[in-house]
Amino acid sequence: MTKKVSPLTDLQIASQATMKSIWTIAKEAGIPEEAVEPYGRFKAKIDVTKLAESSKDGKVVLVTAISPTPAGEGKSTVTVGLADALSKLGEKTMIALREPSLGPVMGMKGGATGGGYAQVLPMEEINLHFNGDIHAITTANNALSALIDNHLHHGNVLRIDPRRITWKRVLDMNDRALRNITIGLGGPTQGVPREDGFDITVASEVMAIFCLATSLQDLKERLARIVIGYTYDKEAVTVRDLGVQGALVLLLKEAFKPNLVQTIEGTPALIHGGPFANIAHGCNSLIATNTARKLADIVVTEAGFGADLGAEKFMNIKARQGGFSPDAVVIVATVRALKMHGGVPKNQLAEENVQAVTDGLVNLAKHIDTIRAFGVQPVVALNKFITDTGAELEVIFEWCEENEIRVALTDVWERGGDGGIALAQEVLKLLDEPNNFAPLYDVEQPVSDKITAIVQKVYGGLGVVFTEQALKDLKNIENNGWGILPICMAKTQYSFSDDPKILGRPEGFTITVRKIIPKLGAGFLVCLTGDIMTMPGLPKTPAALQMDIDLQGNAVGLM
Amino acid sequence: MTKKVSPLTDLQIASQATMKSIWTIAKEAGIPEEAVEPYGRFKAKIDVTKLAESSKDGKVVLVTAISPTPAGEGKSTVTVGLADALSKLGEKTMIALREPSLGPVMGMKGGATGGGYAQVLPMEEINLHFNGDIHAITTANNALSALIDNHLHHGNVLRIDPRRITWKRVLDMNDRALRNITIGLGGPTQGVPREDGFDITVASEVMAIFCLATSLQDLKERLARIVIGYTYDKEAVTVRDLGVQGALVLLLKEAFKPNLVQTIEGTPALIHGGPFANIAHGCNSLIATNTARKLADIVVTEAGFGADLGAEKFMNIKARQGGFSPDAVVIVATVRALKMHGGVPKNQLAEENVQAVTDGLVNLAKHIDTIRAFGVQPVVALNKFITDTGAELEVIFEWCEENEIRVALTDVWERGGDGGIALAQEVLKLLDEPNNFAPLYDVEQPVSDKITAIVQKVYGGLGVVFTEQALKDLKNIENNGWGILPICMAKTQYSFSDDPKILGRPEGFTITVRKIIPKLGAGFLVCLTGDIMTMPGLPKTPAALQMDIDLQGNAVGLM
């Protein structure tokens, strides 16, 4: 969410907006009534099986960013504002976004519905529980955990080794105390003692599966393929062995329908699925993107954090699995983040510092190179903040001109779609050009080559170092024939390297992979690097402390 | 859920039913359009602040049961069938029911939407996630846990003793391995190590609070009063001390709106809140009951398990706090359960055994006495099963006549409202009679006297025995001035005693209270008796193994 100096908070702006009925939004988007399942007056689930056949395949505009500051650079805000601008220019446009996790909402970063006059609505309900999808995913994940422990308790016919269960429980919460736990304590009637841990739901394989499945039957098949651990003979145990894929898909059935909402300016948006991009693959559901492509000529979508994370996975995992090409990429940059990469401490980002902006451009340059390496052309969206000075902006524009980089200033926080017209025009130009999209590696390559390709071509590093554990994991993966899957890197969003403190455009570094987790259902191999955590913690003063209701029962203090 | 021999399952019958639009149901129930928030076509949340002022206070019919078999005696089924029958007789009737927990749905007992032709619809969605209320309650509960552990981690200004934190995490799941756990392991960056455990969400104080609060502001105040544990100086620490009641109520805001659905025959039903009656207070939300009373002349509602549990708490906790009198009580009995209380093993309940039925009537007799002790008149609903024989039914009717007990045979599973007409007529007679409802104890009495009153007057036992731990708890409660709260007994549903194996009408027993937990937000003291667990386990062959979707994406195998 973009923080600007404004007399109104995002929540206040959202509350004052006049929404159209969700029936009107659906109609305008070409969704027939029978496919609309309203959730209140301004949200709906879409039964995609009831959509008319369409030969349309709308173009895909991916919004990504430079390596971000902790507050984010306003990627969702630009996504919304760009779509509103494209709509204003007469393009049939739809948004595909991720659903917010409650972890950051209660913690530090706030919600994920855009900001200012570029928001999806109803902001408050989307940020809190939305239509229950993430809760359904949490439930399916934890039902599987309960069924595994119940299997151990009732005789363990499959001979699952409790020390080798890799399936973890999840909560949609920042809760560090649940990272490492022991369960099943208290004697023979209380289960089988073992080590376990909770991840945040958005890092779970169920979430990844949910976001990559193309139909309910595909969802079920993927769930069946999940490896939950190993037997005493070190044979993989799957959900199919436990026979519970039917129960899991049943728990996910309603959640799997994409959610329709609207922007403040009335552009339709599908918001569905929400894996983080640092610890998971970072894109909204494929079914939402595919549905939007059937309905609109242009789909504006977002991948989480910087282009080294969300965009890389969007290209190498989602677009590859979905069989489509991203037609244009928007890289969101801010003066603040550039200054940070230029060496300015976080508490001085509001002060003018032209040299630091100049120095920080190396970070942007690397992300541009990355996108071009995929055969796709980028445009830089310079997302305006109230503290930006003319000299700071100028140095960026000059640099872009020198380097033949498309760039547009966006002011969608303050002005909605009007503030995104320049960007929209640049995007439309890009969409008229051919692109030569190709993933950066072949899935047939050896696992270490695939990881090395990402490290070298996307992060700009020398190569990869595997820990003892990672080498063991690699051997297990190869022995089981799982080496042909693509890679899902789990890496800090703050740096190209695996050290969050190394900003800018580092060189000469290696990435240490400490663990590789095969996710057979999702269809990728997760590589944990550095000290990235799959369960975040809350800050000392969490956002929750500011939250409340007023006397009329309206939300207060949501960011 | 009632199990009958039928060519169709409950799910099949539910799927074949034709539902009215929820807008029609709302209109017929007298709910104005602006108060209706549709969730799909056949469910809605009701914004009670938008209902017209009404001086109406509909009469309350409470459906309870004898001590049940593990499958249940069809209390929800009779509740639905009775309401349908009352509607057929021209009475403006509304149902108030609890929402099903996923624990029993995935485990053994199945859903909680009635059965056969006496069901609330859409059966499948109500049983799976419904409108997300229980997930919101789980989230609020666990957000509080995360905030407590975060407080410990970041300096522990309140000096909370990690060994004396009484607040537990919850999941809406049967998961015995989570009963006793250790958390915060892994070193200084991973939280503070301590013992913890998960309860099932329906046993949580947040659920109890949700079901007893009269408004959003009351909900917030109650959340603020929750005691989460004690400091190193043994002073109570509350949610207000942590300052997070605002965040918690915000997480519960939408869930707090009652959910409107319909029966197969089109009777409106509010389904809202779902505490179990053995480990919690066992009644749907007060706000749903109050709302139904404003809309209808007769509200048929249910309290969980036998009258010793749900009905006792309905009378002593909910009706007392809500300031209303139950106007009539229906006690559901089955030939099967009577035979079980007469000594027949579970696998022989289908065989005729008139003597066992006669012997089992002592259980029913005690429940009748209990209801009368509250100053309310009961009617017995003999819920027909296909295996019942004429001789078995006859002996029950004779006994009722001899003892001047109102009784009606119900066949609502097979025949819907038509099968409940006789019962409805008996209920209407009762509603014309005056009642002298009064709780069975004064809150001002000493805690041990209040517990003793329940043991003697409701269970028919001699008295209460406290363990060392319970005596310590009692002393703490008295020292803090919390002794004036009513009692919420946690006891097995299978026996009047605290031993699930002692069926019929035991005498001369004592009840052992092993722990007393003050729930300041809910406003009661939970007494744990016997080996009752606040987190159930799954059976060896859980219901989840039968669940699936068919090729069209429809639910299969839901009970």
PDB file of N, CA and C in Angstrom, chain A residues 31-109:
ATOM      1  N   ILE A  31     -20.397 -11.146 -17.727  1.00  0.00           N
ATOM      2  CA  ILE A  31     -20.652 -12.373 -16.964  1.00  0.00           C
ATOM      3  C   ILE A  31     -22.162 -12.570 -16.859  1.00  0.00           C
ATOM      4  N   PRO A  32     -22.679 -13.699 -17.339  1.00  0.00           N
ATOM      5  CA  PRO A  32     -24.129 -13.902 -17.290  1.00  0.00           C
ATOM      6  C   PRO A  32     -24.625 -14.074 -15.843  1.00  0.00           C
ATOM      7  N   GLU A  33     -25.860 -13.687 -15.603  1.00  0.00           N
ATOM      8  CA  GLU A  33     -26.433 -13.720 -14.254  1.00  0.00           C
ATOM      9  C   GLU A  33     -26.285 -15.074 -13.580  1.00  0.00           C
ATOM     10  N   GLU A  34     -26.505 -16.146 -14.365  1.00  0.00           N
ATOM     11  CA  GLU A  34     -26.497 -17.472 -13.729  1.00  0.00           C
ATOM     12  C   GLU A  34     -25.122 -17.862 -13.197  1.00  0.00           C
ATOM     13  N   ALA A  35     -24.084 -17.170 -13.640  1.00  0.00           N
ATOM     14  CA  ALA A  35     -22.733 -17.477 -13.151  1.00  0.00           C
ATOM     15  C   ALA A  35     -22.365 -16.672 -11.905  1.00  0.00           C
ATOM     16  N   VAL A  36     -23.231 -15.731 -11.520  1.00  0.00           N
ATOM     17  CA  VAL A  36     -22.911 -14.817 -10.413  1.00  0.00           C
ATOM     18  C   VAL A  36     -23.504 -15.325  -9.103  1.00  0.00           C
ATOM     19  N   GLU A  37     -22.658 -15.509  -8.096  1.00  0.00           N
ATOM     20  CA  GLU A  37     -23.120 -15.846  -6.752  1.00  0.00           C
ATOM     21  C   GLU A  37     -22.748 -14.694  -5.834  1.00  0.00           C
ATOM     22  N   PRO A  38     -23.727 -13.813  -5.545  1.00  0.00           N
ATOM     23  CA  PRO A  38     -23.399 -12.614  -4.768  1.00  0.00           C
ATOM     24  C   PRO A  38     -22.989 -12.952  -3.332  1.00  0.00           C
ATOM     25  N   TYR A  39     -22.015 -12.235  -2.824  1.00  0.00           N
ATOM     26  CA  TYR A  39     -21.643 -12.291  -1.399  1.00  0.00           C
ATOM     27  C   TYR A  39     -21.821 -10.878  -0.889  1.00  0.00           C
ATOM     28  N   GLY A  40     -22.980 -10.602  -0.369  1.00  0.00           N
ATOM     29  CA  GLY A  40     -23.329  -9.226  -0.071  1.00  0.00           C
ATOM     30  C   GLY A  40     -23.661  -8.519  -1.372  1.00  0.00           C
ATOM     31  N   ARG A  41     -23.679  -7.198  -1.353  1.00  0.00           N
ATOM     32  CA  ARG A  41     -24.103  -6.438  -2.530  1.00  0.00           C
ATOM     33  C   ARG A  41     -22.954  -6.099  -3.479  1.00  0.00           C
ATOM     34  N   PHE A  42     -21.716  -6.238  -2.997  1.00  0.00           N
ATOM     35  CA  PHE A  42     -20.592  -5.703  -3.763  1.00  0.00           C
ATOM     36  C   PHE A  42     -19.473  -6.714  -3.999  1.00  0.00           C
ATOM     37  N   LYS A  43     -19.742  -7.957  -3.709  1.00  0.00           N
ATOM     38  CA  LYS A  43     -18.775  -9.021  -3.963  1.00  0.00           C
ATOM     39  C   LYS A  43     -19.563 -10.187  -4.549  1.00  0.00           C
ATOM     40  N   ALA A  44     -18.891 -10.975  -5.376  1.00  0.00           N
ATOM     41  CA  ALA A  44     -19.558 -12.170  -5.886  1.00  0.00           C
ATOM     42  C   ALA A  44     -18.522 -13.239  -6.159  1.00  0.00           C
ATOM     43  N   LYS A  45     -18.949 -14.477  -6.096  1.00  0.00           N
ATOM     44  CA  LYS A  45     -18.137 -15.551  -6.646  1.00  0.00           C
ATOM     45  C   LYS A  45     -18.675 -15.868  -8.041  1.00  0.00           C
ATOM     46  N   ILE A  46     -17.766 -16.271  -8.922  1.00  0.00           N
ATOM     47  CA  ILE A  46     -18.149 -16.548 -10.296  1.00  0.00           C
ATOM     48  C   ILE A  46     -18.018 -18.049 -10.549  1.00  0.00           C
ATOM     49  N   ASP A  47     -19.125 -18.653 -10.935  1.00  0.00           N
ATOM     50  CA  ASP A  47     -19.100 -20.058 -11.317  1.00  0.00           C
ATOM     51  C   ASP A  47     -18.652 -20.137 -12.780  1.00  0.00           C
ATOM     52  N   VAL A  48     -17.370 -20.423 -12.964  1.00  0.00           N
ATOM     53  CA  VAL A  48     -16.799 -20.327 -14.318  1.00  0.00           C
ATOM     54  C   VAL A  48     -17.379 -21.377 -15.259  1.00  0.00           C
ATOM     55  N   THR A  49     -17.977 -22.434 -14.696  1.00  0.00           N
ATOM     56  CA  THR A  49     -18.576 -23.445 -15.570  1.00  0.00           C
ATOM     57  C   THR A  49     -19.835 -22.915 -16.248  1.00  0.00           C
ATOM     58  N   LYS A  50     -20.344 -21.785 -15.759  1.00  0.00           N
ATOM     59  CA  LYS A  50     -21.557 -21.215 -16.353  1.00  0.00           C
ATOM     60  C   LYS A  50     -21.285 -20.022 -17.259  1.00  0.00           C
ATOM     61  N   LEU A  51     -20.023 -19.767 -17.532  1.00  0.00           N
ATOM     62  CA  LEU A  51     -19.692 -18.702 -18.484  1.00  0.00           C
ATOM     63  C   LEU A  51     -19.878 -19.222 -19.905  1.00  0.00           C
ATOM     64  N   ALA A  52     -20.233 -18.314 -20.796  1.00  0.00           N
ATOM     65  CA  ALA A  52     -20.370 -18.703 -22.204  1.00  0.00           C
ATOM     66  C   ALA A  52     -18.995 -19.096 -22.757  1.00  0.00           C
ATOM     67  N   GLU A  53     -18.985 -19.991 -23.720  1.00  0.00           N
ATOM     68  CA  GLU A  53     -17.732 -20.310 -24.419  1.00  0.00           C
ATOM     69  C   GLU A  53     -17.193 -19.038 -25.064  1.00  0.00           C
ATOM     70  N   SER A  54     -15.911 -18.852 -25.014  1.00  0.00           N
ATOM     71  CA  SER A  54     -15.330 -17.656 -25.609  1.00  0.00           C
ATOM     72  C   SER A  54     -14.010 -18.025 -26.254  1.00  0.00           C
ATOM     73  N   SER A  55     -13.802 -17.514 -27.455  1.00  0.00           N
ATOM     74  CA  SER A  55     -12.526 -17.778 -28.123  1.00  0.00           C
ATOM     75  C   SER A  55     -11.522 -16.667 -27.803  1.00  0.00           C
ATOM     76  N   LYS A  56     -11.995 -15.707 -27.005  1.00  0.00           N
ATOM     77  CA  LYS A  56     -11.130 -14.575 -26.677  1.00  0.00           C
ATOM     78  C   LYS A  56      -9.983 -15.008 -25.757  1.00  0.00           C
ATOM     79  N   ASP A  57      -8.831 -14.433 -25.931  1.00  0.00           N
ATOM     80  CA  ASP A  57      -7.719 -14.613 -25.006  1.00  0.00           C
ATOM     81  C   ASP A  57      -7.054 -13.275 -24.797  1.00  0.00           C
ATOM     82  N   GLY A  58      -7.567 -12.538 -23.833  1.00  0.00           N
ATOM     83  CA  GLY A  58      -7.104 -11.172 -23.578  1.00  0.00           C
ATOM     84  C   GLY A  58      -5.608 -11.123 -23.335  1.00  0.00           C
ATOM     85  N   LYS A  59      -5.025  -9.997 -23.647  1.00  0.00           N
ATOM     86  CA  LYS A  59      -3.586  -9.820 -23.414  1.00  0.00           C
ATOM     87  C   LYS A  59      -3.312  -9.631 -21.927  1.00  0.00           C
ATOM     88  N   VAL A  60      -2.111 -10.045 -21.530  1.00  0.00           N
ATOM     89  CA  VAL A  60      -1.761 -10.012 -20.109  1.00  0.00           C
ATOM     90  C   VAL A  60      -0.687  -8.968 -19.851  1.00  0.00           C
ATOM     91  N   VAL A  61      -1.013  -8.019 -18.980  1.00  0.00           N
ATOM     92  CA  VAL A  61      -0.041  -7.016 -18.550  1.00  0.00           C
ATOM     93  C   VAL A  61       0.343  -7.348 -17.108  1.00  0.00           C
ATOM     94  N   LEU A  62       1.614  -7.634 -16.913  1.00  0.00           N
ATOM     95  CA  LEU A  62       2.083  -7.988 -15.573  1.00  0.00           C
ATOM     96  C   LEU A  62       2.698  -6.770 -14.900  1.00  0.00           C
ATOM     97  N   VAL A  63       2.221  -6.480 -13.688  1.00  0.00           N
ATOM     98  CA  VAL A  63       2.804  -5.380 -12.907  1.00  0.00           C
ATOM     99  C   VAL A  63       3.739  -5.969 -11.861  1.00  0.00           C
ATOM    100  N   THR A  64       5.000  -5.545 -11.917  1.00  0.00           N
ATOM    101  CA  THR A  64       5.994  -5.987 -10.943  1.00  0.00           C
ATOM    102  C   THR A  64       6.707  -4.738 -10.420  1.00  0.00           C
ATOM    103  N   ALA A  65       7.830  -4.893  -9.739  1.00  0.00           N
ATOM    104  CA  ALA A  65       8.446  -3.733  -9.098  1.00  0.00           C
ATOM    105  C   ALA A  65       9.935  -3.933  -8.947  1.00  0.00           C
ATOM    106  N   ILE A  66      10.610  -2.834  -8.578  1.00  0.00           N
ATOM    107  CA  ILE A  66      12.005  -2.961  -8.152  1.00  0.00           C
ATOM    108  C   ILE A  66      12.026  -3.581  -6.758  1.00  0.00           C
ATOM    109  N   SER A  67      13.188  -3.890  -6.242  1.00  0.00           N
ATOM    110  CA  SER A  67      13.296  -4.446  -4.896  1.00  0.00           C
ATOM    111  C   SER A  67      12.712  -3.436  -3.911  1.00  0.00           C
ATOM    112  N   PRO A  68      11.726  -3.845  -3.138  1.00  0.00           N
ATOM    113  CA  PRO A  68      10.893  -2.867  -2.424  1.00  0.00           C
ATOM    114  C   PRO A  68      11.438  -2.423  -1.072  1.00  0.00           C
ATOM    115  N   THR A  69      10.887  -1.308  -0.586  1.00  0.00           N
ATOM    116  CA  THR A  69      11.023  -0.914   0.818  1.00  0.00           C
ATOM    117  C   THR A  69      10.021  -1.760   1.614  1.00  0.00           C
ATOM    118  N   PRO A  70      10.150  -1.785   2.944  1.00  0.00           N
ATOM    119  CA  PRO A  70       9.205  -2.587   3.730  1.00  0.00           C
ATOM    120  C   PRO A  70       7.743  -2.202   3.510  1.00  0.00           C
ATOM    121  N   ALA A  71       7.453  -0.954   3.189  1.00  0.00           N
ATOM    122  CA  ALA A  71       6.058  -0.539   3.006  1.00  0.00           C
ATOM    123  C   ALA A  71       5.516  -0.905   1.628  1.00  0.00           C
ATOM    124  N   GLY A  72       6.379  -1.352   0.708  1.00  0.00           N
ATOM    125  CA  GLY A  72       5.923  -1.643  -0.643  1.00  0.00           C
ATOM    126  C   GLY A  72       5.915  -0.393  -1.495  1.00  0.00           C
ATOM    127  N   GLU A  73       6.004  -0.582  -2.807  1.00  0.00           N
ATOM    128  CA  GLU A  73       6.111   0.578  -3.713  1.00  0.00           C
ATOM    129  C   GLU A  73       4.792   0.951  -4.372  1.00  0.00           C
ATOM    130  N   GLY A  74       3.682   0.315  -3.954  1.00  0.00           N
ATOM    131  CA  GLY A  74       2.397   0.668  -4.541  1.00  0.00           C
ATOM    132  C   GLY A  74       2.082  -0.117  -5.803  1.00  0.00           C
ATOM    133  N   LYS A  75       2.505  -1.376  -5.830  1.00  0.00           N
ATOM    134  CA  LYS A  75       2.281  -2.215  -7.015  1.00  0.00           C
ATOM    135  C   LYS A  75       0.782  -2.471  -7.223  1.00  0.00           C
ATOM    136  N   SER A  76       0.074  -2.811  -6.153  1.00  0.00           N
ATOM    137  CA  SER A  76      -1.374  -3.022  -6.291  1.00  0.00           C
ATOM    138  C   SER A  76      -2.053  -1.719  -6.689  1.00  0.00           C
ATOM    139  N   THR A  77      -1.593  -0.636  -6.112  1.00  0.00           N
ATOM    140  CA  THR A  77      -2.169   0.671  -6.433  1.00  0.00           C
ATOM    141  C   THR A  77      -1.992   0.976  -7.923  1.00  0.00           C
ATOM    142  N   VAL A  78      -0.785   0.742  -8.450  1.00  0.00           N
ATOM    143  CA  VAL A  78      -0.536   0.989  -9.876  1.00  0.00           C
ATOM    144  C   VAL A  78      -1.347   0.026 -10.737  1.00  0.00           C
ATOM    145  N   THR A  79      -1.465  -1.228 -10.299  1.00  0.00           N
ATOM    146  CA  THR A  79      -2.266  -2.203 -11.050  1.00  0.00           C
ATOM    147  C   THR A  79      -3.692  -1.692 -11.221  1.00  0.00           C
ATOM    148  N   VAL A  80      -4.262  -1.236 -10.108  1.00  0.00           N
ATOM    149  CA  VAL A  80      -5.643  -0.743 -10.132  1.00  0.00           C
ATOM    150  C   VAL A  80      -5.739   0.525 -10.981  1.00  0.00           C
ATOM    151  N   GLY A  81      -4.830   1.447 -10.742  1.00  0.00           N
ATOM    152  CA  GLY A  81      -4.878   2.718 -11.471  1.00  0.00           C
ATOM    153  C   GLY A  81      -4.654   2.538 -12.961  1.00  0.00           C
ATOM    154  N   LEU A  82      -3.752   1.619 -13.319  1.00  0.00           N
ATOM    155  CA  LEU A  82      -3.500   1.350 -14.744  1.00  0.00           C
ATOM    156  C   LEU A  82      -4.749   0.772 -15.406  1.00  0.00           C
ATOM    157  N   ALA A  83      -5.397  -0.150 -14.710  1.00  0.00           N
ATOM    158  CA  ALA A  83      -6.609  -0.746 -15.285  1.00  0.00           C
ATOM    159  C   ALA A  83      -7.706   0.305 -15.440  1.00  0.00           C
ATOM    160  N   ASP A  84      -7.821   1.173 -14.446  1.00  0.00           N
ATOM    161  CA  ASP A  84      -8.810   2.247 -14.553  1.00  0.00           C
ATOM    162  C   ASP A  84      -8.488   3.163 -15.734  1.00  0.00           C
ATOM    163  N   ALA A  85      -7.207   3.437 -15.920  1.00  0.00           N
ATOM    164  CA  ALA A  85      -6.796   4.296 -17.034  1.00  0.00           C
ATOM    165  C   ALA A  85      -7.087   3.619 -18.371  1.00  0.00           C
ATOM    166  N   LEU A  86      -6.774   2.335 -18.472  1.00  0.00           N
ATOM    167  CA  LEU A  86      -7.065   1.605 -19.718  1.00  0.00           C
ATOM    168  C   LEU A  86      -8.564   1.615 -19.992  1.00  0.00           C
ATOM    169  N   SER A  87      -9.369   1.443 -18.939  1.00  0.00           N
ATOM    170  CA  SER A  87     -10.827   1.498 -19.106  1.00  0.00           C
ATOM    171  C   SER A  87     -11.242   2.871 -19.623  1.00  0.00           C
ATOM    172  N   LYS A  88     -10.662   3.899 -19.049  1.00  0.00           N
ATOM    173  CA  LYS A  88     -10.962   5.274 -19.476  1.00  0.00           C
ATOM    174  C   LYS A  88     -10.622   5.489 -20.944  1.00  0.00           C
ATOM    175  N   LEU A  89      -9.567   4.806 -21.404  1.00  0.00           N
ATOM    176  CA  LEU A  89      -9.159   4.929 -22.808  1.00  0.00           C
ATOM    177  C   LEU A  89      -9.992   4.030 -23.717  1.00  0.00           C
ATOM    178  N   GLY A  90     -11.019   3.388 -23.143  1.00  0.00           N
ATOM    179  CA  GLY A  90     -11.941   2.612 -23.972  1.00  0.00           C
ATOM    180  C   GLY A  90     -11.555   1.154 -24.143  1.00  0.00           C
ATOM    181  N   GLU A  91     -10.526   0.705 -23.439  1.00  0.00           N
ATOM    182  CA  GLU A  91     -10.116  -0.705 -23.548  1.00  0.00           C
ATOM    183  C   GLU A  91     -10.949  -1.553 -22.583  1.00  0.00           C
ATOM    184  N   LYS A  92     -11.408  -2.704 -23.051  1.00  0.00           N
ATOM    185  CA  LYS A  92     -12.151  -3.621 -22.178  1.00  0.00           C
ATOM    186  C   LYS A  92     -11.136  -4.313 -21.272  1.00  0.00           C
ATOM    187  N   THR A  93     -11.077  -3.864 -20.034  1.00  0.00           N
ATOM    188  CA  THR A  93      -9.985  -4.235 -19.128  1.00  0.00           C
ATOM    189  C   THR A  93     -10.520  -4.930 -17.885  1.00  0.00           C
ATOM    190  N   MET A  94      -9.756  -5.868 -17.389  1.00  0.00           N
ATOM    191  CA  MET A  94     -10.114  -6.533 -16.136  1.00  0.00           C
ATOM    192  C   MET A  94      -8.842  -6.700 -15.322  1.00  0.00           C
ATOM    193  N   ILE A  95      -9.018  -6.686 -14.015  1.00  0.00           N
ATOM    194  CA  ILE A  95      -7.885  -6.840 -13.097  1.00  0.00           C
ATOM    195  C   ILE A  95      -7.891  -8.266 -12.540  1.00  0.00           C
ATOM    196  N   ALA A  96      -6.707  -8.852 -12.364  1.00  0.00           N
ATOM    197  CA  ALA A  96      -6.591 -10.119 -11.634  1.00  0.00           C
ATOM    198  C   ALA A  96      -5.559  -9.929 -10.529  1.00  0.00           C
ATOM    199  N   LEU A  97      -6.014  -9.998  -9.291  1.00  0.00           N
ATOM    200  CA  LEU A  97      -5.142  -9.720  -8.145  1.00  0.00           C
ATOM    201  C   LEU A  97      -5.190 -10.860  -7.142  1.00  0.00           C
ATOM    202  N   ARG A  98      -4.195 -10.852  -6.235  1.00  0.00           N
ATOM    203  CA  ARG A  98      -4.204 -11.810  -5.126  1.00  0.00           C
ATOM    204  C   ARG A  98      -5.100 -11.318  -3.986  1.00  0.00           C
ATOM    205  N   GLU A  99      -5.594 -12.261  -3.176  1.00  0.00           N
ATOM    206  CA  GLU A  99      -6.341 -11.893  -1.980  1.00  0.00           C
ATOM    207  C   GLU A  99      -5.357 -11.602  -0.843  1.00  0.00           C
ATOM    208  N   PRO A 100      -5.654 -10.596  -0.035  1.00  0.00           N
ATOM    209  CA  PRO A 100      -4.750 -10.254   1.066  1.00  0.00           C
ATOM    210  C   PRO A 100      -4.730 -11.344   2.138  1.00  0.00           C
ATOM    211  N   SER A 101      -3.558 -11.581   2.683  1.00  0.00           N
ATOM    212  CA  SER A 101      -3.403 -12.439   3.850  1.00  0.00           C
ATOM    213  C   SER A 101      -3.599 -11.599   5.102  1.00  0.00           C
ATOM    214  N   LEU A 102      -4.196 -12.197   6.126  1.00  0.00           N
ATOM    215  CA  LEU A 102      -4.385 -11.471   7.382  1.00  0.00           C
ATOM    216  C   LEU A 102      -3.068 -11.229   8.117  1.00  0.00           C
ATOM    217  N   GLY A 103      -2.025 -12.011   7.769  1.00  0.00           N
ATOM    218  CA  GLY A 103      -0.737 -11.826   8.440  1.00  0.00           C
ATOM    219  C   GLY A 103      -0.258 -10.390   8.355  1.00  0.00           C
ATOM    220  N   PRO A 104       0.003  -9.873   7.145  1.00  0.00           N
ATOM    221  CA  PRO A 104       0.431  -8.469   7.031  1.00  0.00           C
ATOM    222  C   PRO A 104      -0.638  -7.477   7.457  1.00  0.00           C
ATOM    223  N   VAL A 105      -1.911  -7.804   7.268  1.00  0.00           N
ATOM    224  CA  VAL A 105      -2.969  -6.872   7.675  1.00  0.00           C
ATOM    225  C   VAL A 105      -2.888  -6.619   9.184  1.00  0.00           C
ATOM    226  N   MET A 106      -2.700  -7.693   9.959  1.00  0.00           N
ATOM    227  CA  MET A 106      -2.610  -7.541  11.420  1.00  0.00           C
ATOM    228  C   MET A 106      -1.208  -7.108  11.837  1.00  0.00           C
ATOM    229  N   GLY A 107      -0.249  -7.289  10.943  1.00  0.00           N
ATOM    230  CA  GLY A 107       1.140  -7.065  11.323  1.00  0.00           C
ATOM    231  C   GLY A 107       1.631  -5.679  10.992  1.00  0.00           C
ATOM    232  N   MET A 108       2.236  -5.514   9.816  1.00  0.00           N
ATOM    233  CA  MET A 108       2.930  -4.271   9.539  1.00  0.00           C
ATOM    234  C   MET A 108       2.575  -3.656   8.204  1.00  0.00           C
ATOM    235  N   LYS A 109       2.498  -4.499   7.172  1.00  0.00           N
ATOM    236  CA  LYS A 109       2.444  -3.956   5.825  1.00  0.00           C
ATOM    237  C   LYS A 109       1.062  -3.413   5.470  1.00  0.00           C
TER     238      LYS A 109
END
